[in-house]
Coordinates of C-alpha atoms in Angstrom, one line a residue:
X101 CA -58.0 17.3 10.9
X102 CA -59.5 15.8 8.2
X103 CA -58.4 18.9 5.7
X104 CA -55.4 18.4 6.4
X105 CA -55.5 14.6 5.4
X106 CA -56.6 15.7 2.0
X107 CA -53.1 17.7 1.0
X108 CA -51.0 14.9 2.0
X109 CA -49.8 14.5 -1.4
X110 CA -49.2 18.6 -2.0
X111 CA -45.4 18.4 -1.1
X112 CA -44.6 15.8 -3.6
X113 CA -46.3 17.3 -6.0
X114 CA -44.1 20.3 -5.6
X115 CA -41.0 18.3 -5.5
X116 CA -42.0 16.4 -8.7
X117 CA -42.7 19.6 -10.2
X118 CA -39.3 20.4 -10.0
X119 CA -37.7 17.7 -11.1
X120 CA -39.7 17.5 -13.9
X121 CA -38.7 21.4 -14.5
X122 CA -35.2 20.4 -14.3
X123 CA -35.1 17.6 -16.4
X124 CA -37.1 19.6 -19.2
X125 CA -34.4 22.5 -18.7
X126 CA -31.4 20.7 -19.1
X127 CA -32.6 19.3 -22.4
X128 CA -33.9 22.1 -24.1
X129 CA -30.7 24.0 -22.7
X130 CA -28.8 21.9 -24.7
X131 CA -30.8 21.5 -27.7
X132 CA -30.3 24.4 -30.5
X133 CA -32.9 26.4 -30.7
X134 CA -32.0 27.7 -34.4
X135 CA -31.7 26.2 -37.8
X136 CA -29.0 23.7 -38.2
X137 CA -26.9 24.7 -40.6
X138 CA -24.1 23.0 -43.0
X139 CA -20.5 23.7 -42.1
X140 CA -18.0 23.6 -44.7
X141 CA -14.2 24.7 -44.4
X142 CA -14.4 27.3 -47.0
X143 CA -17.2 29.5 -44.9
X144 CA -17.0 28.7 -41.7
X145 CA -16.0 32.0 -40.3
X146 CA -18.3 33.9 -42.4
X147 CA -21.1 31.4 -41.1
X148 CA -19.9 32.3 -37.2
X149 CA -19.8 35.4 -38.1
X150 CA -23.5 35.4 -39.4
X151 CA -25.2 33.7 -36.7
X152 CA -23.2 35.7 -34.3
X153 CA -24.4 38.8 -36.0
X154 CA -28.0 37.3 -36.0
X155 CA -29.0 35.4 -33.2
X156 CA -26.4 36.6 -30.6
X157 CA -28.3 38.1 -27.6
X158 CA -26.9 41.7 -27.8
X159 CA -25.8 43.6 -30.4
X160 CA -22.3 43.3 -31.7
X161 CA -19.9 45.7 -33.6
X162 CA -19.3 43.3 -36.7
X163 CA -16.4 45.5 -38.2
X164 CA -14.4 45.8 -34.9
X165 CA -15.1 41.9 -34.6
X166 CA -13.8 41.4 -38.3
X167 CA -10.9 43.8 -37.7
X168 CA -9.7 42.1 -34.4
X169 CA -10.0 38.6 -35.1
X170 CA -8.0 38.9 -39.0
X171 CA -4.8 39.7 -37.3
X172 CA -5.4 36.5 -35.1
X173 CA -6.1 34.2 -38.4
X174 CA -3.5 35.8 -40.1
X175 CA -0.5 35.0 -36.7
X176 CA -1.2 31.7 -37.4
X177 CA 0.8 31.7 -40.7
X178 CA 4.7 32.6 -40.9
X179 CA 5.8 35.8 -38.8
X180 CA 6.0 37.6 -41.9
X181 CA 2.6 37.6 -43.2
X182 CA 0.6 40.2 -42.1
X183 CA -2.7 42.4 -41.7
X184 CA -2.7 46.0 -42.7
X185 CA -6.0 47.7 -41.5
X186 CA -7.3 50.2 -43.7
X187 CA -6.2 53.5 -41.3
X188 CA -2.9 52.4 -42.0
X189 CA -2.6 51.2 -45.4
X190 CA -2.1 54.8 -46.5
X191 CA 1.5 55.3 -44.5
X192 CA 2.6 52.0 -45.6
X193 CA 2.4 52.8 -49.3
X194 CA 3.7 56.1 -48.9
X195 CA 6.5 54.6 -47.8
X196 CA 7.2 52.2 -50.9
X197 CA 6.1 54.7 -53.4
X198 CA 8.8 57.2 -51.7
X199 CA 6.8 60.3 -51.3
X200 CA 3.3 61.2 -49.9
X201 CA 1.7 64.9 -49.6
X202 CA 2.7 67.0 -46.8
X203 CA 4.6 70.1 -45.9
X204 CA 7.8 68.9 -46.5
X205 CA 9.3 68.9 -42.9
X206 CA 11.4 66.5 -40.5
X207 CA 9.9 67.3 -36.9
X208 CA 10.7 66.1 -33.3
X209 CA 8.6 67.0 -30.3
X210 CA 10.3 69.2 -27.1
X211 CA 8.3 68.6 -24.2
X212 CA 5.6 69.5 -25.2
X213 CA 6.2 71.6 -28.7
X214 CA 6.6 70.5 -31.8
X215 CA 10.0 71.8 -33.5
X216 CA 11.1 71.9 -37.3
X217 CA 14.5 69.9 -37.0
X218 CA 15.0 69.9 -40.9
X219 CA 13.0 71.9 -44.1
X220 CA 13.5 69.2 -46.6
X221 CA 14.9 71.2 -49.9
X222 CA 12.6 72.1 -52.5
X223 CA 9.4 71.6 -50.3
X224 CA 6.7 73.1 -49.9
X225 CA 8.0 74.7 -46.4
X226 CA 10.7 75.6 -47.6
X227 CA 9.0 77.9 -50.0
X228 CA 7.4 79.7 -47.4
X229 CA 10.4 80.6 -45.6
X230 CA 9.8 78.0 -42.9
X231 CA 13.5 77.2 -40.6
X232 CA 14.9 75.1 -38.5
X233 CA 14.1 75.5 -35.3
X234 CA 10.7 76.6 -35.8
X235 CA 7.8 76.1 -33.1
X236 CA 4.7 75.3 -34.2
X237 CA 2.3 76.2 -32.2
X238 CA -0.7 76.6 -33.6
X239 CA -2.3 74.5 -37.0
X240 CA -5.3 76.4 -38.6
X241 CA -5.9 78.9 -35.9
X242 CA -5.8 76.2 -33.2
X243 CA -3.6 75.7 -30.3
X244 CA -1.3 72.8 -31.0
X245 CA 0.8 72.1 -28.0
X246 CA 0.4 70.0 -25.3
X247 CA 1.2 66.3 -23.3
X248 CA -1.5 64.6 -25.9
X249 CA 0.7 65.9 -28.7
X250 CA 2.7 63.0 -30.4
X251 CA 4.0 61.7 -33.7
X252 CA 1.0 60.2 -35.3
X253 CA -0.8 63.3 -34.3
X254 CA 1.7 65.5 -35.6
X255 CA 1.5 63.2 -39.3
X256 CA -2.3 63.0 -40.1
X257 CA -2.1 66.6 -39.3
X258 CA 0.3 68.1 -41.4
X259 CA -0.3 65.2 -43.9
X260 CA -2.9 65.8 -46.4
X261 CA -4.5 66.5 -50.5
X262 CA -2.3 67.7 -52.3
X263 CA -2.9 71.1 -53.2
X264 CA -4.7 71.4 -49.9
X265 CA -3.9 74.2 -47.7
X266 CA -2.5 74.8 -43.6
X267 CA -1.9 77.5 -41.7
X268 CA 1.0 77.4 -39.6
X269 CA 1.5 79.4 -36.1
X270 CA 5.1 79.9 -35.9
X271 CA 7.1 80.8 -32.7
X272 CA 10.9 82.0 -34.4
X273 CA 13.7 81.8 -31.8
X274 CA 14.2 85.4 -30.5
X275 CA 11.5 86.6 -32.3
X276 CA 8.6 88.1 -30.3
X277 CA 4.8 86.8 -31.0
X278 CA 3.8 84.0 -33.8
X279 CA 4.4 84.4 -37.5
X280 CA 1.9 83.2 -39.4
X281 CA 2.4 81.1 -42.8
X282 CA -0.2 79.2 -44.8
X283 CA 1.5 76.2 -46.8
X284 CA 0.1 74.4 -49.5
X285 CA 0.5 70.6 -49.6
X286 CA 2.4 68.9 -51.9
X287 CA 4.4 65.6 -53.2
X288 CA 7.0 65.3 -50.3
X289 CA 9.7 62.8 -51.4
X290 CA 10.9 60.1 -48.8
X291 CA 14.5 59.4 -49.3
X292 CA 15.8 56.2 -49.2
X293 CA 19.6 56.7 -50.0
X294 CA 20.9 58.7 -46.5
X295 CA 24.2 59.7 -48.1
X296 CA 27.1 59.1 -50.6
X297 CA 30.4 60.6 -50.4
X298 CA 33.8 60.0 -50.9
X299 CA 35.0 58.5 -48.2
X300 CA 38.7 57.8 -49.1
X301 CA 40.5 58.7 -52.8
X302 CA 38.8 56.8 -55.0
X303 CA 36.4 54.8 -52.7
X304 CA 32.6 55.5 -52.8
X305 CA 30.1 54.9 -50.2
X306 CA 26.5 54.8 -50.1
X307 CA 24.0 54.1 -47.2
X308 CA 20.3 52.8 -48.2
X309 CA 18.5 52.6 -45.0
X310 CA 15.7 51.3 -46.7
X311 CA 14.4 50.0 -50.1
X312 CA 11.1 51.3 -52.2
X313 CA 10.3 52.0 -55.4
X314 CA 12.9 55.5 -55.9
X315 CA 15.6 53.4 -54.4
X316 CA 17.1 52.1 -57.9
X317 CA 16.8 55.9 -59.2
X318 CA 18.5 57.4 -56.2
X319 CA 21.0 54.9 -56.1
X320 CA 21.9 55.3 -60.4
X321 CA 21.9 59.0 -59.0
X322 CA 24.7 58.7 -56.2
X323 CA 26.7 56.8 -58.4
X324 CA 26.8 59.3 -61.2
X325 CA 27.9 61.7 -58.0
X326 CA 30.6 58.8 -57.3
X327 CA 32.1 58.4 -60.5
X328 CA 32.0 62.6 -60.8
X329 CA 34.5 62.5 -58.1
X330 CA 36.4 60.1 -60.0
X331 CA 35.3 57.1 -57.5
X332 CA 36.2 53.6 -59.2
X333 CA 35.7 51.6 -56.2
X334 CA 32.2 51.4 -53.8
X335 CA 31.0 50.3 -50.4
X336 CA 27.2 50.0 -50.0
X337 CA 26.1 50.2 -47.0
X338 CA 22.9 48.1 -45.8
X339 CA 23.3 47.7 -41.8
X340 CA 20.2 48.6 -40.3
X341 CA 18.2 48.2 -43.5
X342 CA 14.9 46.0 -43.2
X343 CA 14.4 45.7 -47.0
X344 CA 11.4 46.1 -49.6
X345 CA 10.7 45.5 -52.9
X346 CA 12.6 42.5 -54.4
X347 CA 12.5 44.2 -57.9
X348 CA 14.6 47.4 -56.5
X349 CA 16.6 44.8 -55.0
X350 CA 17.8 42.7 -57.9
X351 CA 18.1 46.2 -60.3
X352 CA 20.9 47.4 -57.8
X353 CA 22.7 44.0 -58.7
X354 CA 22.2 44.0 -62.0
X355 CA 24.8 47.2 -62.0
X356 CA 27.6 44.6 -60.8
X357 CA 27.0 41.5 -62.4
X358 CA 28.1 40.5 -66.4
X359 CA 25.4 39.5 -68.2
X360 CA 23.4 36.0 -68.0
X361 CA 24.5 35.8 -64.1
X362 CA 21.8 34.7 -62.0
X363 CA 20.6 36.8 -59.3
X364 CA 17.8 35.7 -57.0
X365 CA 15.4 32.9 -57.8
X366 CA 11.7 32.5 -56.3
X367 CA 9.5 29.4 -55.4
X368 CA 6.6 28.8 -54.0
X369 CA 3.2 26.0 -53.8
X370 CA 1.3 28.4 -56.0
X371 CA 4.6 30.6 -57.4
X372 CA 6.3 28.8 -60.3
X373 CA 9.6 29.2 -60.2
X374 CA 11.1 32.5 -61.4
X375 CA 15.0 33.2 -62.4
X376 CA 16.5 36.4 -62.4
X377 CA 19.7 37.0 -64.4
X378 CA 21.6 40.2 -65.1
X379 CA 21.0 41.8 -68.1
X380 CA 24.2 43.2 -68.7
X381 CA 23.5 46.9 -69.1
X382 CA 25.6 47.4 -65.3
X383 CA 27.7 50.7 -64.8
X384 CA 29.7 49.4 -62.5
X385 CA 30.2 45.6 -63.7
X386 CA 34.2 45.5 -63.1
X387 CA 34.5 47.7 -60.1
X388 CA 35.4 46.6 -56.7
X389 CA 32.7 46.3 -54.4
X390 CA 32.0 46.1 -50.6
X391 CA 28.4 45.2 -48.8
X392 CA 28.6 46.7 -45.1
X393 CA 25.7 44.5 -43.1
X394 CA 24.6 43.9 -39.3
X395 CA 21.9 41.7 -37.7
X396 CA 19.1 43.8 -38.9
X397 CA 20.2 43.6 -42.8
X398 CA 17.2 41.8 -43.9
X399 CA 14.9 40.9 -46.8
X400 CA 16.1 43.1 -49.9
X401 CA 18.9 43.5 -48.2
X402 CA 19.9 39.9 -47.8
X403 CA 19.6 39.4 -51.6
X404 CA 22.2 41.8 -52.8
X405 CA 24.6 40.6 -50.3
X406 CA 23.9 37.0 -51.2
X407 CA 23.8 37.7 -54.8
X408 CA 27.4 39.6 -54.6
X409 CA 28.6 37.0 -52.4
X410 CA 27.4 33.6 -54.7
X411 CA 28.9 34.9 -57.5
X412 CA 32.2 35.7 -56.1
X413 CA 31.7 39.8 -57.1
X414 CA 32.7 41.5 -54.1
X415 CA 33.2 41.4 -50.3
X416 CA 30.4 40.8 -47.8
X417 CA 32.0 42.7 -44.1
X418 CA 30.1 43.0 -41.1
X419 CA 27.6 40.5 -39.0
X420 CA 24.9 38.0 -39.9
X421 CA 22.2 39.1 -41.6
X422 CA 18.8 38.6 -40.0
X423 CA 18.0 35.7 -41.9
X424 CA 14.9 36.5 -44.2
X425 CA 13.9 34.4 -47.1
X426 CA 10.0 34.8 -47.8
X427 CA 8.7 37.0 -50.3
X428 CA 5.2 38.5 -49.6
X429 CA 2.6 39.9 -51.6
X430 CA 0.7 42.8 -50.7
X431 CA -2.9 42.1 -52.0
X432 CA -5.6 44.9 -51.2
X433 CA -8.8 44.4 -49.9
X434 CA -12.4 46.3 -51.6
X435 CA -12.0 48.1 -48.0
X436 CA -8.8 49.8 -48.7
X437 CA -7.4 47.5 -46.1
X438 CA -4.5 44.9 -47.5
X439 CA -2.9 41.6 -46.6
X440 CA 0.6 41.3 -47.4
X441 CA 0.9 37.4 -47.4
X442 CA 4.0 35.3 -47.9
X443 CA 3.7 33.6 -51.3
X444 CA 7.1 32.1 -51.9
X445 CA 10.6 31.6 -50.8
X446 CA 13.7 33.3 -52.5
X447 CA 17.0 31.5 -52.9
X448 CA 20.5 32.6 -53.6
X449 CA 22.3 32.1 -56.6
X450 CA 23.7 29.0 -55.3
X451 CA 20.6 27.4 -54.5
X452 CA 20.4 28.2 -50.8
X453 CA 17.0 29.9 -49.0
X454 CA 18.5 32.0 -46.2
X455 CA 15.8 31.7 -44.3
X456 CA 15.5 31.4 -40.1
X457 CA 13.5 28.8 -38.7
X458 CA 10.2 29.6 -37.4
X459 CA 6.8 27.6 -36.3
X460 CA 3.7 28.7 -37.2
X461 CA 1.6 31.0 -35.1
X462 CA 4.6 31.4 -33.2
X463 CA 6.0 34.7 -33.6
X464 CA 6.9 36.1 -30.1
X465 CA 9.9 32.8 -30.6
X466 CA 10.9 34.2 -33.7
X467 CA 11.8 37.5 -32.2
X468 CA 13.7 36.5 -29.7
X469 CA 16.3 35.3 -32.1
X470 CA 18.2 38.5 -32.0
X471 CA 17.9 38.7 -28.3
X472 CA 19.4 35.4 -28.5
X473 CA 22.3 36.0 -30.5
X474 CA 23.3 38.9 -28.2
X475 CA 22.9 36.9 -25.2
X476 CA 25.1 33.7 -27.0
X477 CA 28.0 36.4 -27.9
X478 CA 27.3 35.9 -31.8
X479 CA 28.0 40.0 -32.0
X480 CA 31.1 40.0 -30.4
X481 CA 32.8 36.2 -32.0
X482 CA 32.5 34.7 -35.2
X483 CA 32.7 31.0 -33.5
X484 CA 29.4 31.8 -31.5
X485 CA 28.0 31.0 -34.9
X486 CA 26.4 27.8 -35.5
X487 CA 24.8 26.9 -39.0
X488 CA 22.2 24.1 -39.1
X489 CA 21.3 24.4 -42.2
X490 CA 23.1 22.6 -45.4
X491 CA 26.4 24.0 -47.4
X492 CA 26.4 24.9 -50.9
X493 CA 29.4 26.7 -52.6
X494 CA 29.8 29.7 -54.9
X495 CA 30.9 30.5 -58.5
X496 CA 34.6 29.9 -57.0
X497 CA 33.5 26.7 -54.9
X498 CA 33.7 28.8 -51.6
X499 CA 31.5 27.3 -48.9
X500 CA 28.3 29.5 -48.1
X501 CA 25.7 28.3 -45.6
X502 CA 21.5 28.0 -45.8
X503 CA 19.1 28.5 -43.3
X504 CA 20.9 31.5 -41.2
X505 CA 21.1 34.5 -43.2
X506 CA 24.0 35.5 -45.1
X507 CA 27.4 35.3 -43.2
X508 CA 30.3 37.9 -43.8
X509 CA 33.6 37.3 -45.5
X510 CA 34.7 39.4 -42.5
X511 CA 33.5 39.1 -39.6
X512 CA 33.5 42.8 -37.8
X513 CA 32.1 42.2 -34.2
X514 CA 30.2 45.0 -32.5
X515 CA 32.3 48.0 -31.3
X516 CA 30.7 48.4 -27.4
X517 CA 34.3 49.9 -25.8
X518 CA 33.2 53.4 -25.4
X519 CA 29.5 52.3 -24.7
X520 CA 28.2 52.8 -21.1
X521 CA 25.4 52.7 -18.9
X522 CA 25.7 57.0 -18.9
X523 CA 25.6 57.1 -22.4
X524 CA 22.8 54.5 -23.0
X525 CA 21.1 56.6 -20.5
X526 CA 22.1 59.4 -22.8
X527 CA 20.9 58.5 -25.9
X528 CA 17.1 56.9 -24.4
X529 CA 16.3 60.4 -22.9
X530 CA 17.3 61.9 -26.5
X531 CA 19.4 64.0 -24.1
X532 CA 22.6 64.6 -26.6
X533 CA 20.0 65.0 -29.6
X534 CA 18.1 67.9 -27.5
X535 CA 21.1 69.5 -26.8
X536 CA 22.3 69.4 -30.2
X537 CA 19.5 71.2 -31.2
X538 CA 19.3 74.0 -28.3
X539 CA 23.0 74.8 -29.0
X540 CA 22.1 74.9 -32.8
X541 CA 19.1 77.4 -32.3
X542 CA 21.2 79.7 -29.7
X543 CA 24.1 79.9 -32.0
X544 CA 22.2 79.6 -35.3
X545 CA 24.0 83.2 -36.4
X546 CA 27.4 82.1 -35.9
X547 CA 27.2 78.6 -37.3
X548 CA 25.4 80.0 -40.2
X549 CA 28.7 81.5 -41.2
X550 CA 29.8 78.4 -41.8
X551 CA 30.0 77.3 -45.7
X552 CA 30.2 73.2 -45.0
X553 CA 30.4 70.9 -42.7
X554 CA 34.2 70.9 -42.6
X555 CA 34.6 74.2 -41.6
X556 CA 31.7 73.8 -38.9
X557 CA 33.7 70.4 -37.5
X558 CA 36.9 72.5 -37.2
X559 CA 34.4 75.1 -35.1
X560 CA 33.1 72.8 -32.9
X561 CA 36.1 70.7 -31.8
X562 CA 37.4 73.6 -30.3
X563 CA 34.0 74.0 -27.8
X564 CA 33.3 72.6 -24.7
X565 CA 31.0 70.7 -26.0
X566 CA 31.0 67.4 -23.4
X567 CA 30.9 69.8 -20.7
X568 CA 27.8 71.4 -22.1
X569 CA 25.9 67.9 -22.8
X570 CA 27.0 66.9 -19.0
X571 CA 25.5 69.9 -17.7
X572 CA 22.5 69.9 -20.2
X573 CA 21.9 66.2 -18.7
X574 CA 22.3 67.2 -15.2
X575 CA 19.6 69.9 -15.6
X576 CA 17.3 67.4 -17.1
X577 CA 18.0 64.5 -13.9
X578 CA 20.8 62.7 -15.3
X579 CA 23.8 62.7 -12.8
X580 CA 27.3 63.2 -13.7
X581 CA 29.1 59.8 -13.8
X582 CA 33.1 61.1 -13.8
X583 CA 34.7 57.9 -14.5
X584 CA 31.9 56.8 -16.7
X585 CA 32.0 60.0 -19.0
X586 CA 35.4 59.6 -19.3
X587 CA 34.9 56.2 -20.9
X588 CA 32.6 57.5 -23.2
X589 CA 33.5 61.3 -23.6
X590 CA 34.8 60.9 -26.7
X591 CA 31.8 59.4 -28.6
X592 CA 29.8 61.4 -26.8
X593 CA 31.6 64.8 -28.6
X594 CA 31.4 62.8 -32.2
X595 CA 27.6 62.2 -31.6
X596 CA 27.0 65.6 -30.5
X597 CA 28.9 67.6 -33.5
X598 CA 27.2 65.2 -35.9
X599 CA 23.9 66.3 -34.8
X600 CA 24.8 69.7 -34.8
X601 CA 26.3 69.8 -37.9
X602 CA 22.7 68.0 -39.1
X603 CA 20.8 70.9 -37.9
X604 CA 22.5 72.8 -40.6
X605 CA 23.9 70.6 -43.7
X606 CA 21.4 67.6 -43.1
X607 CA 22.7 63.6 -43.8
X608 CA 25.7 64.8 -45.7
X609 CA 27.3 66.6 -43.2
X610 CA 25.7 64.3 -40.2
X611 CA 27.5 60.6 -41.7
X612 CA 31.0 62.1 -42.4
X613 CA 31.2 63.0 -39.2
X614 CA 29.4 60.2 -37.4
X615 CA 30.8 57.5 -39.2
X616 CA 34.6 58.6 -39.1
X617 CA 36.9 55.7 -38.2
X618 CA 33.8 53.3 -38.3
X619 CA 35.2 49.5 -37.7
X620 CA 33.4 48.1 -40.7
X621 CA 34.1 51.0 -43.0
X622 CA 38.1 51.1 -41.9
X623 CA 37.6 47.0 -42.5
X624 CA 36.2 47.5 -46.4
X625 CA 38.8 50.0 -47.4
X626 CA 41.7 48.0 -46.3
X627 CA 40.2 45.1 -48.3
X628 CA 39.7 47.4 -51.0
X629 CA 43.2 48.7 -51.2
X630 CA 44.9 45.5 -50.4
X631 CA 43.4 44.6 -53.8
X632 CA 41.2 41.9 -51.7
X633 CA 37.2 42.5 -52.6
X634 CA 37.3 40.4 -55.6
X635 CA 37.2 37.1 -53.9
X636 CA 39.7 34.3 -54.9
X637 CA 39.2 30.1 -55.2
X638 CA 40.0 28.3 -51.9
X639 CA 42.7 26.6 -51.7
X640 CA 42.1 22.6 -52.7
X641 CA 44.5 20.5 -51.2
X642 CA 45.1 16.5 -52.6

């Protein structure tokens, strides 16, 4: 009894223990265990980054850290500013410089094949005899087919050195077995110009989808065509077109505006401000002139309309532009990566910056802003539109707008009356495009008859050709909507003999046909012949 007197005092000893333990925890817990180091705003990150990389208690991947977290710093900044890793710095230029080393093909996938759609002339596949409508199935003596095969596969692939060599395994409609043909690589151009032709007597047209550093030269080129074919007026088409350069830009103006005109000016916190004026050396400084544009005009774009439309020069037809007014600069990085940052704003020749509203950081807000013009009915009615930002006039003292993009002269809305749900559902299974190019391969020896597109049109108006889409759908899970296909039949023919004729004369057969009739084209020729593209001083009353 006595022992057990003696340990009276064991459990508080434990209990005090623990406290203790606790208390020591919790402070050394929160206490840093490292150096303390000095923190300024200039290397911050590459200070987290350090101790991160040095203390952390596992090991980290510092590159796939670095590579994840720039895209992050950089969506704090305008929408427009961006990131471009290395892997992908390579297909960006490509696409300014306009060319890159390849084969020289344009290529879809079928299922699970890849198919030449289009041997792009004078290129290296083209040499070797290689056709439309050509399977390949195997690269280098290896199978190439299959559910994992997609685009970016299919580019990195045939993409390479130039001078560099690859074997292809072709399966040739109606031909038995593979044909074999090695291909070497070489400087594949990527044109930005679609298509000029005459479109009426007299009346050029030419459709950039896109601008780089060829654009200017393609664009002198089409208009030497033009004016060949004894075209004194022109309608540029930019719909659809994101932009580019600014330089390609402002050297397309220059060909319309008299010397000493100002085209474009640029400003920014570190950008001093930078005129352009024309330098008088234009082609085409006294011919009538249309811009065709549409909600996705942007950029580039936006500065030839707003430079033809300042200075009174020509007609502007079609839907606001998208409404972009920073210029970036694409800096590269020892890494071969780049950043392409926003370093100024551009404005008009009227002093206006066309550019949108936006918030920092906030980028998924900024793209709604087409969604939001659809859903307000800014497409389809010219008094949807709401300008916010100030006025300013042009040469003549018209009224033009900031802060919104570049408004049309005429206002075209979009043309939906022979658009339904069966023909959306059409066009997102690719199911008129597929036929297009089955019905091309089966008939490829009686279409090859054929001289030009013309001839081919007159051919294929007289086929059953809705029928055969119909059933073609049908066999690939798309019902047959009677009363819907009637709506749409007719657009659904134009669509499909466009693509067919594509299959054979390319872009210059395809946009004739496809863009017969168009609403903004039919609206620039009127304007053209009613002697109405040189726009006129408003009216001032007393």
């Amino acid at each position: 009894m006595g022992s057990k007197k003696s340990f009276w005092w064991l459990p508080m000893l434990i209990v005090f223990t623990l406290i203790i333990g606790f208390v020591v925890g919790n402070y050394f817990s929160s206490k840093p265990l490292g150096r303390k180091l000095f923190v300024s705003s200039g290397n911050k990150i590459d200070l987290i980054l350090d101790i991160i990389e040095n203390e952390y208690v596992d090991s980290v991947d510092m590159n796939n850290m670095v590579e994840s977290v720039i895209p992050k710093i950089i969506g704090e900044l305008d929408p427009h500013s961006v990131y471009i890793p290395a892997e992908e710095l390579q297909v960006v230029n490509d696409d300014i410089e306009g060319h890159f080393s390849g084969i020289g093909v344009q290529f879809w996938i079928s299922k699970d094949t890849v198919v030449v759609a289009n041997v792009i002339a004078g290129g290296p596949s083209e040499k070797v005899g290689l056709l439309p409508g050509d399977r390949i199935v195997t690269i280098n003596d290896s199978l190439f087919v299959g559910q994992e095969i997609d685009n970016d596969k299919v580019m990195k692939t045939l993409r390479g050195k130039k001078g560099t060599s690859v074997t292809l395994g072709i399966k040739r409609f109606l031909n038995e077995g593979l044909q074999n043909f090695e291909i070497i690589r070489g400087d594949v151009p990527v044109n930005t110009i679609d298509v000029a032709y005459s479109v009426q007597k007299g009346i050029g047209f030419i459709k950039i989808n896109k601008f780089g550093k060829t654009t200017y030269n393609e664009f002198i080129i089409a208009m030497s065509k033009l004016l060949k074919e004894n075209c004194t007026s022109f309608i540029v088409d930019l719909r659809g077109n994101p932009g580019g350069p600014m330089e390609t830009a402002v050297n397309i103006v220059n060909e319309f505006l008299p010397q000493g005109q100002l085209i474009v000016y640029a400003e920014g916190k570190a950008f001093s401000r930078n005129d352009i004026v024309a330098n008088g050396t234009g082609t085409c400084q006294d011919n009538p002139v249309v811009i065709l544009m549409d909600e996705f005009s942007a950029s580039a774009s936006e500065i030839i309309a707003g430079a033809i439309q300042d200075s009174d020069r020509g007609l502007i037809v079609g839907r606001r532009s998208f409404a972009k007014g920073l210029v970036q600069n694409q800096i590269p990085l020892s890494d071969k990566s780049a950043l392409r940052l926003t370093i100024a704003r551009y404005y008009t020749p009227s002093g206006r910056c066309i550019q949108k509203e936006y918030e920092l950081g906030k980028s998924d807000q900024y793209e709604m802003d087409l969604v939001n013009r659809y859903t307000h009915g800014e497409l389809v009615s010219a008094d949807s539109i709401k300008f916010n930002g100030p006025e300013y006039l042009t040469r003549l003292g018209r009224t033009v707008y900031g802060g919104g993009g570049i408004m049309p002269d005429i206002f075209v809305p979009i043309d939906t009356s022979e658009v339904t749900s069966y023909y959306s559902t059409l066009i997102n299974h690719r199911i008129i495009h597929d036929f297009a190019f089955q019905y091309s391969d089966q008939n490829r020896n009686n279409l090859s008859k054929l001289k030009d597109y013309h001839s081919m049109l007159a051919y294929l108006k007289k086929q059953p050709l809705l029928e055969g889409v119909v059933s073609f759908a049908e066999s690939n899970g798309i019902r047959r909507r009677p009363v819907l296909i009637n709506i749409s039949g007719k657009q659904i023919e134009k669509l499909t003999q466009a693509c067919i004729i594509r299959n054979q004369f390319g872009d210059d057969g395809f946009y004739p046909v496809f863009l017969e009739n168009d609403p903004m084209i039919v609206k620039a020729i009127e304007a053209i012949k009613q002697g109405k593209s040189f726009p006129v001083a408003p009216i001032k009353s007393n």
